Amino acid sequence: MIPHLPKLDFKAVESLLQQRFVDEKIKRLKDLPNPDSLCNLIVIAERIKAAIQEQKRIVVVGDYDVDGVVSCAILYEFFKKIHYPIQVEIPNRFSDGYGLSKSVVARLDCDVIITVDNGINAVEVAQICKDKGIELLITDHHTPQEILPNALICNPKLSSSFPEPEICGACVAWYLCAALKQVLNVDIAMVEFLDLLALAIVSDVMPLRGMNRVLLKKGLEVLKQSKRLAFMHLKEQFCKYHIDTQLISYYIAPLLNCAGRMDSAMLAYTFLIEKNKEHSKALLEQLLAINTERKTLQNTMYAEAKAMFCAQENHTEIPFVLVYNPSWHEGIVGIIAARLSEEFIKPCVALTQKDGILKGSMRSSHIDCMEVLESAKEYLCAFGGHFGAAGLSLKQESLELFKQALERFRYVQVKEDSTFNKTLGYLPLGAIDSKFFAMVQSFAPFGHANTIPKFCVQAKIINIRYFGTGHSQLKLKEGKSICNAFVFNTDLREAQGKEIACIYTLQWDKYKQDVVLYLEYYTFL
């Protein structure tokens, strides 16, 4: 039975959603802060202008995730518009490690290095660049540690005058291009890059408030109309889905990320910038094949990791999930950490081994990963990242001490709430129509810090259709009102005629041109 919750209607829901943004100062593109509000950005742009005038060799060094790949693509496209050649280098996860490493610098023949989505912790490599006479310009968004590299740095977390410290690396890269546009006095529409930026904002799970929400909302509009070959092919590949945050987070981002996880992120980068139709299509086919391989491996590793954690005595009382297997694939452990953290509602560290060193990822949705790792840094070789995600490495002999340090870290554990209290309230089926759906969608894009609205209802199942690989389509009736609903990965053919209480979100069925319910949770009455 559904507990006593407020009964909602159009105006009540609209009011609740409006309250989310009542204190927002950035509501439109014209409200965005200027490039000079980001510390050192104009100085860095001036240094790049001087390098262009002196015909210096410029290399952009990115990261192997979607944020880093998109950052590189944005800079490449901008420099192409100003007709100045640059080289793009994305480190290989397996041979180079993360970010601007010694091996990366050793193979570069250049005068200037611009980092995007990395570099804030490259203290040793910054000195190597200085010794080699390479000018290093760092743009990053990850959490700075106590000692900073000896280089020009732009990071929103170091900019007291910038209104939003939580922006992705690609957003910093986009702002760098805006600063270059200003100092070079060139006529380039920055909105043209927002289709790319939308991918990074979603994939890096940025809070969808203020400038992130404004940029993503416009970015999705640009993406829908985009003539980039990569996006034309992606829209064709996923034509049955709406172009929204869910499409990016569930399908496009994992597809692009699989390149860096399994092989080389240069494949995803090349796909994004490719101008030849046949080549673009071939690159997409490669990504799809690699992604299929990634899914198979991921499912095997996840089953092993979950069994490993659940086998521990009193595992439900353990405040952290820590799993380790020396044979796990280095590129997949981040996904495993994220899935375990989501399932057990606890911070998770998943580790594998390479060349005698344990390497892995930490994920958490409710405590600061960097704060946790900082508290245990005496047992780590290296670490870096931001609030919800971080990478780390440590020696085998430090593993037990590291585990003990995690257990000493005190935080308030979040209790799982799969109940009806996490909804906005009780929304009768009779209140749902296309006008109501349009009102809800006016508060999109939905994601981190602007969750998709969830409602609850009590209704009767009057019809069931089983389809696909284990999904159910229902007809729900409440009073005289009837709505179509979907339950994925569940066979409900035996539930005909039963009463259920459920939590649902609203989606648009593009084939029937009608609003449908996606059930997230249900219980029979």
Short mmCIF file of C-alpha atoms in Angstrom, two decimals:
data_model
loop_
_atom_site.label_atom_id
_atom_site.label_comp_id
_atom_site.label_asym_id
_atom_site.label_seq_id
_atom_site.Cartn_x
_atom_site.Cartn_y
_atom_site.Cartn_z
CA MET A 1 0.00 0.00 0.00
CA ILE A 2 1.26 3.48 -0.84
CA PRO A 3 1.88 5.60 2.27
CA HIS A 4 0.08 8.91 2.72
CA LEU A 5 1.64 11.23 0.14
CA PRO A 6 0.43 14.50 -1.39
CA LYS A 7 -1.94 14.03 -4.31
CA LEU A 8 -0.51 15.94 -7.24
CA ASP A 9 -1.94 17.78 -10.21
CA PHE A 10 -0.50 19.90 -13.03
CA LYS A 11 0.05 23.05 -10.95
CA ALA A 12 1.45 21.20 -7.95
CA VAL A 13 4.07 19.37 -10.04
CA GLU A 14 4.99 22.54 -11.93
CA SER A 15 5.48 24.37 -8.63
CA LEU A 16 7.66 21.59 -7.19
CA LEU A 17 9.91 21.57 -10.25
CA GLN A 18 10.15 25.37 -10.33
CA GLN A 19 11.44 25.30 -6.75
CA ARG A 20 14.51 23.39 -7.92
CA PHE A 21 15.75 26.45 -9.80
CA VAL A 22 14.43 29.32 -7.71
CA ASP A 23 17.95 30.50 -6.76
CA GLU A 24 19.52 30.04 -10.21
CA LYS A 25 21.45 33.04 -11.51
CA ILE A 26 22.49 31.50 -14.85
CA LYS A 27 19.33 30.72 -16.81
CA ARG A 28 20.30 31.59 -20.40
CA LEU A 29 23.41 31.50 -22.56
CA LYS A 30 23.82 35.26 -22.20
CA ASP A 31 24.09 34.79 -18.41
CA LEU A 32 27.26 32.67 -18.76
CA PRO A 33 30.36 34.15 -17.12
CA ASN A 34 33.02 35.63 -19.39
CA PRO A 35 36.28 33.77 -20.10
CA ASP A 36 38.28 36.23 -18.01
CA SER A 37 36.45 35.06 -14.87
CA LEU A 38 38.38 31.77 -15.08
CA CYS A 39 41.73 32.26 -13.40
CA ASN A 40 44.70 32.40 -15.86
CA LEU A 41 42.54 31.59 -18.89
CA ILE A 42 43.18 34.84 -20.76
CA VAL A 43 46.90 34.61 -19.89
CA ILE A 44 46.98 31.08 -21.33
CA ALA A 45 45.12 32.27 -24.44
CA GLU A 46 47.68 35.04 -24.89
CA ARG A 47 50.52 32.52 -24.60
CA ILE A 48 48.86 30.37 -27.29
CA LYS A 49 48.40 33.45 -29.48
CA ALA A 50 52.12 34.18 -29.15
CA ALA A 51 52.94 30.55 -30.00
CA ILE A 52 50.79 30.81 -33.14
CA GLN A 53 52.49 34.03 -34.19
CA GLU A 54 55.88 32.40 -33.69
CA GLN A 55 54.77 29.28 -35.62
CA LYS A 56 55.49 27.01 -32.68
CA ARG A 57 54.52 23.34 -32.63
CA ILE A 58 51.51 22.86 -30.37
CA VAL A 59 50.33 19.53 -28.98
CA VAL A 60 47.05 19.05 -27.12
CA VAL A 61 47.18 16.20 -24.58
CA GLY A 62 43.81 14.86 -23.44
CA ASP A 63 42.42 12.00 -21.39
CA TYR A 64 41.08 8.64 -22.55
CA ASP A 65 37.49 9.09 -21.31
CA VAL A 66 34.64 10.87 -23.12
CA ASP A 67 35.38 14.17 -21.38
CA GLY A 68 39.01 14.10 -22.50
CA VAL A 69 38.21 12.91 -26.03
CA VAL A 70 35.57 15.63 -26.46
CA SER A 71 37.98 18.24 -25.06
CA CYS A 72 40.50 17.28 -27.75
CA ALA A 73 37.84 17.33 -30.47
CA ILE A 74 36.69 20.84 -29.47
CA LEU A 75 40.24 22.22 -29.60
CA TYR A 76 40.99 20.44 -32.87
CA GLU A 77 37.84 21.85 -34.51
CA PHE A 78 38.60 25.36 -33.22
CA PHE A 79 42.20 25.34 -34.47
CA LYS A 80 40.98 24.00 -37.80
CA LYS A 81 38.69 27.04 -38.10
CA ILE A 82 41.62 29.41 -37.52
CA HIS A 83 43.74 27.37 -39.97
CA TYR A 84 46.53 26.54 -37.54
CA PRO A 85 47.75 22.92 -37.37
CA ILE A 86 47.99 21.20 -34.00
CA GLN A 87 48.76 17.64 -32.95
CA VAL A 88 46.40 15.79 -30.61
CA GLU A 89 47.76 13.14 -28.27
CA ILE A 90 45.57 10.96 -26.08
CA PRO A 91 47.57 8.74 -23.72
CA ASN A 92 47.05 5.00 -23.84
CA ARG A 93 45.61 3.73 -20.56
CA PHE A 94 47.73 0.56 -20.66
CA SER A 95 51.13 1.82 -21.85
CA ASP A 96 51.11 5.46 -20.65
CA GLY A 97 48.82 5.53 -17.66
CA TYR A 98 46.67 8.54 -16.87
CA GLY A 99 47.27 12.03 -18.19
CA LEU A 100 50.50 13.79 -19.02
CA SER A 101 53.09 11.15 -18.17
CA LYS A 102 56.83 10.81 -18.78
CA SER A 103 56.25 8.38 -21.65
CA VAL A 104 53.91 10.83 -23.39
CA VAL A 105 56.32 13.76 -23.11
CA ALA A 106 59.23 11.56 -24.23
CA ARG A 107 57.63 10.88 -27.62
CA LEU A 108 56.41 14.43 -28.31
CA ASP A 109 58.40 16.77 -30.54
CA CYS A 110 56.86 20.14 -29.75
CA ASP A 111 57.29 23.60 -28.27
CA VAL A 112 53.99 23.92 -26.39
CA ILE A 113 51.78 21.37 -24.62
CA ILE A 114 48.18 22.23 -23.77
CA THR A 115 46.54 19.73 -21.44
CA VAL A 116 42.77 19.28 -21.44
CA ASP A 117 40.92 17.33 -18.75
CA ASN A 118 44.20 16.43 -17.04
CA GLY A 119 47.47 17.87 -15.76
CA ILE A 120 46.53 19.33 -12.38
CA ASN A 121 48.64 16.71 -10.58
CA ALA A 122 51.48 16.43 -13.13
CA VAL A 123 54.06 17.95 -10.80
CA GLU A 124 57.04 15.82 -11.86
CA VAL A 125 56.21 15.96 -15.57
CA ALA A 126 55.83 19.76 -15.42
CA GLN A 127 59.45 19.96 -14.32
CA ILE A 128 60.49 17.62 -17.15
CA CYS A 129 58.76 19.94 -19.62
CA LYS A 130 60.55 22.94 -18.15
CA ASP A 131 63.91 21.16 -18.39
CA LYS A 132 63.20 20.31 -22.04
CA GLY A 133 62.18 23.87 -22.88
CA ILE A 134 58.54 22.92 -23.52
CA GLU A 135 55.94 25.47 -22.43
CA LEU A 136 53.23 23.67 -20.45
CA LEU A 137 49.72 25.15 -20.27
CA ILE A 138 47.36 23.17 -18.04
CA THR A 139 43.57 23.25 -18.32
CA ASP A 140 41.81 20.79 -16.03
CA HIS A 141 38.83 20.43 -13.71
CA HIS A 142 39.96 17.67 -11.37
CA THR A 143 40.52 18.34 -7.67
CA PRO A 144 43.92 20.00 -7.07
CA GLN A 145 46.19 18.47 -4.47
CA GLU A 146 48.42 20.39 -2.08
CA ILE A 147 51.38 20.76 -4.46
CA LEU A 148 50.61 22.19 -7.90
CA PRO A 149 52.68 21.77 -11.09
CA ASN A 150 55.09 24.59 -11.99
CA ALA A 151 53.11 25.78 -14.99
CA LEU A 152 50.30 28.11 -16.03
CA ILE A 153 47.11 26.48 -14.74
CA CYS A 154 43.43 27.09 -15.40
CA ASN A 155 41.10 25.10 -13.17
CA PRO A 156 37.62 26.25 -12.06
CA LYS A 157 38.32 24.82 -8.60
CA LEU A 158 41.16 27.35 -8.29
CA SER A 159 39.08 30.29 -9.57
CA SER A 160 37.35 32.19 -6.78
CA SER A 161 35.60 34.51 -9.26
CA PHE A 162 34.09 31.69 -11.34
CA PRO A 163 30.52 30.83 -10.27
CA GLU A 164 30.61 27.07 -10.93
CA PRO A 165 33.59 24.96 -9.75
CA GLU A 166 31.91 21.74 -10.95
CA ILE A 167 32.28 21.90 -14.72
CA CYS A 168 33.80 19.19 -16.89
CA GLY A 169 37.20 19.32 -18.60
CA ALA A 170 35.56 19.86 -21.99
CA CYS A 171 33.77 22.91 -20.63
CA VAL A 172 37.14 24.36 -19.59
CA ALA A 173 38.41 23.55 -23.10
CA TRP A 174 35.33 25.26 -24.59
CA TYR A 175 36.05 28.32 -22.46
CA LEU A 176 39.69 28.24 -23.62
CA CYS A 177 38.45 28.43 -27.21
CA ALA A 178 36.21 31.35 -26.23
CA ALA A 179 39.25 33.09 -24.73
CA LEU A 180 41.26 32.39 -27.90
CA LYS A 181 38.42 33.81 -29.97
CA GLN A 182 38.65 36.96 -27.87
CA VAL A 183 42.43 37.46 -27.99
CA LEU A 184 42.71 36.47 -31.67
CA ASN A 185 39.70 38.60 -32.58
CA VAL A 186 38.17 35.92 -34.83
CA ASP A 187 34.52 35.45 -35.73
CA ILE A 188 33.67 31.91 -34.60
CA ALA A 189 30.28 30.93 -33.15
CA MET A 190 31.01 29.08 -29.91
CA VAL A 191 27.55 27.53 -29.99
CA GLU A 192 28.78 25.29 -32.85
CA PHE A 193 30.77 23.19 -30.36
CA LEU A 194 27.94 22.62 -27.89
CA ASP A 195 26.85 19.34 -29.49
CA LEU A 196 30.25 17.93 -28.54
CA LEU A 197 30.21 19.56 -25.11
CA ALA A 198 26.82 17.97 -24.34
CA LEU A 199 28.45 14.52 -24.46
CA ALA A 200 31.05 15.48 -21.87
CA ILE A 201 28.65 17.20 -19.46
CA VAL A 202 26.48 14.07 -19.30
CA SER A 203 29.24 11.46 -19.34
CA ASP A 204 31.20 13.18 -16.56
CA VAL A 205 28.00 13.45 -14.48
CA MET A 206 28.12 17.19 -13.93
CA PRO A 207 25.40 18.74 -11.71
CA LEU A 208 22.64 19.95 -14.03
CA ARG A 209 22.10 23.31 -12.43
CA GLY A 210 23.15 26.77 -13.52
CA MET A 211 25.62 26.91 -16.38
CA ASN A 212 25.86 23.12 -16.84
CA ARG A 213 22.11 22.91 -17.37
CA VAL A 214 22.06 25.91 -19.73
CA LEU A 215 24.95 24.57 -21.82
CA LEU A 216 23.54 21.05 -21.95
CA LYS A 217 20.04 22.20 -22.88
CA LYS A 218 21.39 24.21 -25.80
CA GLY A 219 23.86 21.45 -26.62
CA LEU A 220 21.08 18.91 -27.02
CA GLU A 221 19.29 21.29 -29.40
CA VAL A 222 22.46 21.65 -31.46
CA LEU A 223 23.02 17.87 -31.36
CA LYS A 224 19.56 17.21 -32.78
CA GLN A 225 20.39 19.39 -35.80
CA SER A 226 24.10 18.53 -35.99
CA LYS A 227 25.57 17.66 -39.39
CA ARG A 228 28.79 16.22 -37.94
CA LEU A 229 29.23 12.82 -39.55
CA ALA A 230 29.76 11.13 -36.20
CA PHE A 231 26.47 12.45 -34.90
CA MET A 232 24.63 11.70 -38.13
CA HIS A 233 25.72 8.07 -37.82
CA LEU A 234 24.97 7.91 -34.09
CA LYS A 235 21.48 9.31 -34.63
CA GLU A 236 20.92 6.72 -37.33
CA GLN A 237 22.24 3.93 -35.09
CA PHE A 238 20.00 4.94 -32.17
CA CYS A 239 17.06 6.24 -34.19
CA LYS A 240 14.43 4.66 -31.96
CA TYR A 241 15.59 6.73 -28.98
CA HIS A 242 15.03 10.38 -28.17
CA ILE A 243 18.09 12.61 -28.18
CA ASP A 244 18.36 13.36 -24.49
CA THR A 245 20.57 12.77 -21.46
CA GLN A 246 19.46 9.15 -21.20
CA LEU A 247 20.55 8.38 -24.76
CA ILE A 248 23.97 9.89 -24.06
CA SER A 249 24.51 8.27 -20.64
CA TYR A 250 23.15 4.81 -21.49
CA TYR A 251 24.31 4.39 -25.08
CA ILE A 252 26.57 7.04 -26.63
CA ALA A 253 28.97 7.68 -23.73
CA PRO A 254 29.64 3.96 -23.05
CA LEU A 255 30.16 3.42 -26.77
CA LEU A 256 32.78 6.18 -26.98
CA ASN A 257 34.35 5.22 -23.65
CA CYS A 258 34.88 1.60 -24.71
CA ALA A 259 37.72 2.64 -27.03
CA GLY A 260 39.87 3.96 -24.17
CA ARG A 261 38.84 1.12 -21.88
CA MET A 262 39.68 -1.72 -24.27
CA ASP A 263 42.27 -0.30 -26.68
CA SER A 264 43.00 3.32 -27.61
CA ALA A 265 40.79 6.37 -27.14
CA MET A 266 42.22 7.78 -30.37
CA LEU A 267 39.59 5.64 -32.12
CA ALA A 268 36.75 7.56 -30.43
CA TYR A 269 38.48 10.90 -31.05
CA THR A 270 39.04 10.10 -34.73
CA PHE A 271 35.39 9.09 -35.05
CA LEU A 272 34.23 12.45 -33.64
CA ILE A 273 36.34 14.53 -36.05
CA GLU A 274 36.18 12.30 -39.15
CA LYS A 275 34.99 14.12 -42.30
CA ASN A 276 34.83 11.13 -44.67
CA LYS A 277 31.44 9.40 -44.63
CA GLU A 278 32.71 5.87 -45.32
CA HIS A 279 35.56 6.18 -42.83
CA SER A 280 33.18 7.52 -40.18
CA LYS A 281 30.81 4.61 -40.66
CA ALA A 282 33.68 2.12 -40.46
CA LEU A 283 34.92 3.70 -37.22
CA LEU A 284 31.45 3.40 -35.73
CA GLU A 285 31.36 -0.28 -36.64
CA GLN A 286 34.70 -0.76 -34.87
CA LEU A 287 33.37 1.00 -31.77
CA LEU A 288 30.22 -1.15 -31.76
CA ALA A 289 32.28 -4.35 -31.98
CA ILE A 290 34.61 -3.25 -29.16
CA ASN A 291 31.63 -2.24 -27.05
CA THR A 292 30.07 -5.69 -27.43
CA GLU A 293 33.33 -7.21 -26.21
CA ARG A 294 33.41 -4.74 -23.32
CA LYS A 295 29.89 -5.68 -22.19
CA THR A 296 30.69 -9.40 -22.12
CA LEU A 297 33.86 -8.87 -20.11
CA GLN A 298 32.15 -6.39 -17.81
CA ASN A 299 29.34 -8.81 -16.93
CA THR A 300 31.83 -11.56 -16.07
CA MET A 301 33.94 -9.25 -13.90
CA TYR A 302 30.91 -7.78 -12.15
CA ALA A 303 29.57 -11.22 -11.20
CA GLU A 304 32.99 -12.12 -9.76
CA ALA A 305 33.32 -8.84 -7.86
CA LYS A 306 29.82 -9.02 -6.39
CA ALA A 307 30.31 -12.62 -5.28
CA MET A 308 33.66 -11.66 -3.73
CA PHE A 309 32.14 -8.85 -1.67
CA CYS A 310 29.03 -10.80 -0.64
CA ALA A 311 31.21 -13.70 0.53
CA GLN A 312 32.69 -11.50 3.27
CA GLU A 313 31.25 -12.02 6.73
CA ASN A 314 28.72 -9.32 7.64
CA HIS A 315 29.28 -7.62 4.31
CA THR A 316 26.15 -5.50 4.77
CA GLU A 317 27.83 -3.82 7.76
CA ILE A 318 31.09 -3.04 5.96
CA PRO A 319 31.16 0.72 5.17
CA PHE A 320 33.26 0.38 2.01
CA VAL A 321 33.26 -2.07 -0.87
CA LEU A 322 36.85 -3.08 -1.68
CA VAL A 323 37.40 -5.78 -4.29
CA TYR A 324 40.63 -6.94 -5.92
CA ASN A 325 41.55 -9.47 -8.57
CA PRO A 326 44.97 -9.33 -10.28
CA SER A 327 43.53 -10.73 -13.51
CA TRP A 328 40.76 -8.15 -13.99
CA HIS A 329 40.89 -5.90 -17.05
CA GLU A 330 42.32 -2.51 -16.11
CA GLY A 331 39.91 -0.64 -18.37
CA ILE A 332 36.78 -2.16 -16.81
CA VAL A 333 37.42 -1.79 -13.06
CA GLY A 334 35.92 1.72 -13.04
CA ILE A 335 32.60 0.37 -14.33
CA ILE A 336 32.69 -2.42 -11.73
CA ALA A 337 33.31 0.11 -8.95
CA ALA A 338 30.41 2.26 -10.18
CA ARG A 339 27.97 -0.66 -10.40
CA LEU A 340 28.89 -2.03 -6.96
CA SER A 341 28.64 1.44 -5.41
CA GLU A 342 25.19 1.89 -6.93
CA GLU A 343 23.94 -1.55 -5.89
CA PHE A 344 25.20 -1.50 -2.30
CA ILE A 345 24.88 2.30 -1.81
CA LYS A 346 28.43 2.47 -0.51
CA PRO A 347 31.72 3.89 -1.80
CA CYS A 348 33.58 1.27 -3.82
CA VAL A 349 37.20 0.66 -4.76
CA ALA A 350 37.90 -1.96 -7.44
CA LEU A 351 41.53 -2.95 -8.08
CA THR A 352 43.55 -5.02 -10.50
CA GLN A 353 47.31 -5.51 -10.87
CA LYS A 354 49.82 -4.38 -13.45
CA ASP A 355 53.61 -4.75 -13.26
CA GLY A 356 53.46 -5.45 -9.52
CA ILE A 357 51.36 -2.34 -8.75
CA LEU A 358 47.67 -2.40 -7.83
CA LYS A 359 45.70 0.01 -10.00
CA GLY A 360 42.04 0.82 -9.94
CA SER A 361 39.12 3.17 -9.48
CA MET A 362 36.95 4.56 -6.72
CA ARG A 363 33.32 5.54 -7.21
CA SER A 364 30.73 7.06 -4.89
CA SER A 365 27.58 9.12 -5.35
CA HIS A 366 27.44 10.62 -1.87
CA ILE A 367 30.93 11.11 -0.41
CA ASP A 368 33.98 12.86 -1.86
CA CYS A 369 36.33 10.25 -3.33
CA MET A 370 39.25 12.68 -3.25
CA GLU A 371 38.70 13.42 0.44
CA VAL A 372 38.70 9.71 1.22
CA LEU A 373 41.86 9.02 -0.78
CA GLU A 374 43.56 12.08 0.70
CA SER A 375 42.96 10.60 4.17
CA ALA A 376 44.73 7.39 3.10
CA LYS A 377 47.40 8.89 0.84
CA GLU A 378 50.32 7.51 2.89
CA TYR A 379 49.43 4.07 1.52
CA LEU A 380 49.01 5.18 -2.11
CA CYS A 381 51.54 5.62 -4.90
CA ALA A 382 49.30 8.07 -6.73
CA PHE A 383 45.67 9.19 -6.93
CA GLY A 384 43.54 11.83 -8.61
CA GLY A 385 40.03 12.65 -9.72
CA HIS A 386 37.03 14.52 -8.39
CA PHE A 387 34.05 14.11 -6.05
CA GLY A 388 32.34 11.04 -7.48
CA ALA A 389 35.18 9.29 -9.30
CA ALA A 390 38.92 8.86 -8.81
CA GLY A 391 41.81 6.67 -9.90
CA LEU A 392 44.47 5.28 -7.59
CA SER A 393 47.51 3.02 -7.43
CA LEU A 394 49.30 1.33 -4.51
CA LYS A 395 51.79 -1.38 -3.72
CA GLN A 396 50.59 -4.90 -2.94
CA GLU A 397 52.04 -4.74 0.56
CA SER A 398 50.00 -1.58 1.31
CA LEU A 399 46.62 -3.14 0.47
CA GLU A 400 45.66 -4.25 3.98
CA LEU A 401 46.74 -0.93 5.52
CA PHE A 402 44.79 0.93 2.84
CA LYS A 403 41.71 -1.17 3.61
CA GLN A 404 42.03 -0.37 7.30
CA ALA A 405 42.34 3.33 6.50
CA LEU A 406 39.12 3.17 4.49
CA GLU A 407 37.33 1.53 7.39
CA ARG A 408 38.54 4.30 9.73
CA PHE A 409 37.08 6.99 7.47
CA ARG A 410 33.82 8.11 9.04
CA TYR A 411 30.82 9.11 6.96
CA VAL A 412 27.05 8.90 7.22
CA GLN A 413 25.91 5.81 5.36
CA VAL A 414 22.98 6.30 3.02
CA LYS A 415 20.18 3.80 3.50
CA GLU A 416 18.55 2.36 0.44
CA ASP A 417 15.18 3.94 -0.24
CA SER A 418 13.22 2.01 -2.81
CA THR A 419 10.00 3.17 -1.20
CA PHE A 420 7.46 5.67 -2.38
CA ASN A 421 8.94 8.46 -0.26
CA LYS A 422 11.50 9.25 -2.98
CA THR A 423 8.75 10.35 -5.38
CA LEU A 424 7.28 13.82 -5.75
CA GLY A 425 3.96 12.37 -4.68
CA TYR A 426 0.86 10.52 -5.86
CA LEU A 427 -0.01 11.42 -9.45
CA PRO A 428 -3.31 9.92 -10.68
CA LEU A 429 -3.34 8.44 -14.17
CA GLY A 430 -6.06 10.89 -15.12
CA ALA A 431 -3.63 13.80 -14.71
CA ILE A 432 -1.28 12.46 -17.37
CA ASP A 433 -1.57 13.79 -20.91
CA SER A 434 0.64 15.37 -23.57
CA LYS A 435 0.28 18.84 -22.02
CA PHE A 436 1.40 17.54 -18.62
CA PHE A 437 4.34 15.71 -20.21
CA ALA A 438 5.40 18.88 -22.08
CA MET A 439 5.35 20.83 -18.81
CA VAL A 440 7.59 18.24 -17.09
CA GLN A 441 9.97 18.20 -20.08
CA SER A 442 10.32 21.98 -19.90
CA PHE A 443 12.47 21.38 -16.80
CA ALA A 444 14.79 18.99 -18.66
CA PRO A 445 17.57 18.05 -19.18
CA PHE A 446 17.42 15.65 -16.26
CA GLY A 447 20.39 14.05 -14.57
CA HIS A 448 22.65 14.63 -11.59
CA ALA A 449 21.24 17.37 -9.30
CA ASN A 450 18.12 17.62 -11.46
CA THR A 451 16.71 14.11 -11.27
CA ILE A 452 13.93 13.01 -13.57
CA PRO A 453 10.62 13.47 -11.70
CA LYS A 454 9.24 10.27 -10.18
CA PHE A 455 5.63 9.71 -9.23
CA CYS A 456 3.61 6.91 -7.67
CA VAL A 457 0.18 5.46 -8.32
CA GLN A 458 -2.00 2.52 -7.37
CA ALA A 459 -3.69 0.81 -10.34
CA LYS A 460 -4.93 -2.45 -11.83
CA ILE A 461 -3.15 -4.40 -14.58
CA ILE A 462 -5.81 -5.04 -17.21
CA ASN A 463 -3.57 -6.21 -20.05
CA ILE A 464 -0.01 -7.50 -20.50
CA ARG A 465 2.13 -7.96 -23.60
CA TYR A 466 5.49 -9.70 -23.36
CA PHE A 467 8.11 -8.48 -25.86
CA GLY A 468 11.81 -8.40 -26.70
CA THR A 469 14.24 -10.20 -24.44
CA GLY A 470 12.25 -10.26 -21.23
CA HIS A 471 10.23 -7.01 -21.15
CA SER A 472 6.56 -6.37 -20.33
CA GLN A 473 4.11 -3.78 -21.66
CA LEU A 474 1.14 -3.18 -19.35
CA LYS A 475 -2.17 -1.41 -19.51
CA LEU A 476 -2.85 0.16 -16.12
CA LYS A 477 -6.31 1.29 -15.06
CA GLU A 478 -7.16 3.65 -12.20
CA GLY A 479 -10.82 4.54 -12.06
CA LYS A 480 -11.78 5.34 -15.65
CA SER A 481 -8.24 6.32 -16.69
CA ILE A 482 -5.97 3.93 -18.62
CA CYS A 483 -2.25 4.34 -19.38
CA ASN A 484 0.37 2.21 -21.11
CA ALA A 485 3.38 1.28 -19.01
CA PHE A 486 6.64 -0.61 -19.51
CA VAL A 487 8.63 -2.82 -17.15
CA PHE A 488 12.03 -3.82 -18.51
CA ASN A 489 13.85 -7.09 -17.83
CA THR A 490 10.76 -8.51 -16.10
CA ASP A 491 8.13 -11.00 -17.26
CA LEU A 492 4.79 -10.04 -15.73
CA ARG A 493 2.52 -12.29 -17.81
CA GLU A 494 1.19 -13.95 -14.65
CA ALA A 495 0.11 -10.60 -13.17
CA GLN A 496 -2.98 -10.03 -15.31
CA GLY A 497 -5.81 -8.56 -13.22
CA LYS A 498 -3.63 -7.78 -10.19
CA GLU A 499 -3.53 -4.48 -8.33
CA ILE A 500 -0.10 -2.86 -8.03
CA ALA A 501 1.45 0.15 -6.35
CA CYS A 502 4.32 1.53 -8.43
CA ILE A 503 6.92 4.25 -8.87
CA TYR A 504 7.22 5.58 -12.40
CA THR A 505 8.70 8.20 -14.68
CA LEU A 506 7.10 9.59 -17.83
CA GLN A 507 8.42 9.02 -21.33
CA TRP A 508 7.17 9.76 -24.83
CA ASP A 509 6.32 6.87 -27.16
CA LYS A 510 7.40 8.24 -30.56
CA TYR A 511 5.59 5.48 -32.43
CA LYS A 512 2.21 5.84 -30.73
CA GLN A 513 2.70 9.57 -30.14
CA ASP A 514 1.57 9.27 -26.55
CA VAL A 515 2.84 9.46 -22.99
CA VAL A 516 3.86 6.15 -21.38
CA LEU A 517 4.96 5.15 -17.90
CA TYR A 518 8.32 3.50 -17.17
CA LEU A 519 7.98 1.54 -13.93
CA GLU A 520 11.06 1.72 -11.68
CA TYR A 521 9.55 -0.13 -8.75
CA TYR A 522 6.32 -1.98 -8.08
CA THR A 523 4.67 -4.16 -5.49
CA PHE A 524 1.53 -6.27 -5.74
CA LEU A 525 -1.32 -5.38 -3.40
#
